[in-house]
């Protein structure tokens, strides 16, 4: 008896579930595209690292400090 009462409501429940899913995904914030170098630079800044350069003759050295 319960099966005959619930069975007609299954498609309705399914449609309501899908519409709720569509509403939540429609308002999602889009992901921003960043290059790997940009991500690494942000991580270095967050960690407090800075890039230092030292020129000796015609050779320029670059290193991280912090």
PDB file of C-alpha atoms in Angstrom:
ATOM      1  CA  UNK A   1       0.000   0.000   0.000  1.00  0.00           C
ATOM      2  CA  UNK A   2       2.800   2.411   0.828  1.00  0.00           C
ATOM      3  CA  UNK A   3       4.368   1.648  -2.554  1.00  0.00           C
ATOM      4  CA  UNK A   4       1.204   2.754  -4.381  1.00  0.00           C
ATOM      5  CA  UNK A   5       1.084   6.004  -2.403  1.00  0.00           C
ATOM      6  CA  UNK A   6       4.769   6.911  -2.781  1.00  0.00           C
ATOM      7  CA  UNK A   7       5.307   5.762  -6.377  1.00  0.00           C
ATOM      8  CA  UNK A   8       3.561   8.738  -8.089  1.00  0.00           C
ATOM      9  CA  UNK A   9       5.686  11.211  -6.120  1.00  0.00           C
ATOM     10  CA  UNK A  10       9.067   9.754  -7.119  1.00  0.00           C
ATOM     11  CA  UNK A  11       9.328  11.682 -10.442  1.00  0.00           C
ATOM     12  CA  UNK A  12       8.275  14.899  -8.689  1.00  0.00           C
ATOM     13  CA  UNK A  13      10.880  14.445  -5.966  1.00  0.00           C
ATOM     14  CA  UNK A  14      13.513  13.708  -8.604  1.00  0.00           C
ATOM     15  CA  UNK A  15      12.644  16.869 -10.587  1.00  0.00           C
ATOM     16  CA  UNK A  16      12.691  19.033  -7.462  1.00  0.00           C
ATOM     17  CA  UNK A  17      16.066  17.628  -6.518  1.00  0.00           C
ATOM     18  CA  UNK A  18      17.484  18.413  -9.954  1.00  0.00           C
ATOM     19  CA  UNK A  19      16.124  21.950  -9.926  1.00  0.00           C
ATOM     20  CA  UNK A  20      17.719  22.595  -6.535  1.00  0.00           C
ATOM     21  CA  UNK A  21      21.007  21.244  -7.881  1.00  0.00           C
ATOM     22  CA  UNK A  22      20.812  23.503 -10.944  1.00  0.00           C
ATOM     23  CA  UNK A  23      20.129  26.580  -8.817  1.00  0.00           C
ATOM     24  CA  UNK A  24      23.166  25.985  -6.623  1.00  0.00           C
ATOM     25  CA  UNK A  25      25.536  25.343  -9.508  1.00  0.00           C
ATOM     26  CA  UNK A  26      24.301  28.336 -11.508  1.00  0.00           C
ATOM     27  CA  UNK A  27      25.519  30.743  -8.816  1.00  0.00           C
ATOM     28  CA  UNK A  28      28.936  29.170  -8.283  1.00  0.00           C
ATOM     29  CA  UNK A  29      31.904  31.513  -8.464  1.00  0.00           C
ATOM     30  CA  UNK A  30      33.978  30.879 -11.596  1.00  0.00           C
ATOM     31  CA  UNK A  31      37.542  29.725 -11.084  1.00  0.00           C
ATOM     32  CA  UNK A  32      40.234  32.156 -12.102  1.00  0.00           C
ATOM     33  CA  UNK A  33      42.985  31.073 -14.441  1.00  0.00           C
ATOM     34  CA  UNK A  34      46.467  31.526 -13.027  1.00  0.00           C
ATOM     35  CA  UNK A  35      49.786  30.402 -14.330  1.00  0.00           C
ATOM     36  CA  UNK A  36      51.963  28.100 -12.280  1.00  0.00           C
ATOM     37  CA  UNK A  37      54.500  30.913 -11.883  1.00  0.00           C
ATOM     38  CA  UNK A  38      51.830  33.221 -10.417  1.00  0.00           C
ATOM     39  CA  UNK A  39      50.786  30.579  -7.899  1.00  0.00           C
ATOM     40  CA  UNK A  40      54.404  30.000  -6.862  1.00  0.00           C
ATOM     41  CA  UNK A  41      54.976  33.747  -6.485  1.00  0.00           C
ATOM     42  CA  UNK A  42      51.917  34.064  -4.222  1.00  0.00           C
ATOM     43  CA  UNK A  43      53.138  31.134  -2.107  1.00  0.00           C
ATOM     44  CA  UNK A  44      56.602  32.707  -1.810  1.00  0.00           C
ATOM     45  CA  UNK A  45      55.095  36.042  -0.767  1.00  0.00           C
ATOM     46  CA  UNK A  46      52.839  34.325   1.775  1.00  0.00           C
ATOM     47  CA  UNK A  47      55.881  32.494   3.211  1.00  0.00           C
ATOM     48  CA  UNK A  48      57.831  35.761   3.470  1.00  0.00           C
ATOM     49  CA  UNK A  49      60.457  34.896   0.853  1.00  0.00           C
ATOM     50  CA  UNK A  50      62.073  37.561  -1.289  1.00  0.00           C
ATOM     51  CA  UNK A  51      64.321  37.225  -4.312  1.00  0.00           C
ATOM     52  CA  UNK A  52      67.788  38.743  -4.061  1.00  0.00           C
ATOM     53  CA  UNK A  53      70.256  39.195  -6.893  1.00  0.00           C
ATOM     54  CA  UNK A  54      74.005  39.544  -6.785  1.00  0.00           C
ATOM     55  CA  UNK A  55      76.149  40.461  -9.768  1.00  0.00           C
ATOM     56  CA  UNK A  56      79.770  39.360  -9.808  1.00  0.00           C
ATOM     57  CA  UNK A  57      81.540  40.378 -12.984  1.00  0.00           C
ATOM     58  CA  UNK A  58      79.302  39.376 -15.875  1.00  0.00           C
ATOM     59  CA  UNK A  59      77.462  36.687 -13.866  1.00  0.00           C
ATOM     60  CA  UNK A  60      74.221  37.529 -12.067  1.00  0.00           C
ATOM     61  CA  UNK A  61      73.130  35.235  -9.249  1.00  0.00           C
ATOM     62  CA  UNK A  62      69.536  35.066  -7.986  1.00  0.00           C
ATOM     63  CA  UNK A  63      68.549  33.468  -4.693  1.00  0.00           C
ATOM     64  CA  UNK A  64      65.694  33.432  -2.190  1.00  0.00           C
ATOM     65  CA  UNK A  65      65.975  34.976   1.237  1.00  0.00           C
ATOM     66  CA  UNK A  66      63.592  35.116   4.127  1.00  0.00           C
TER      67      UNK A  66
END
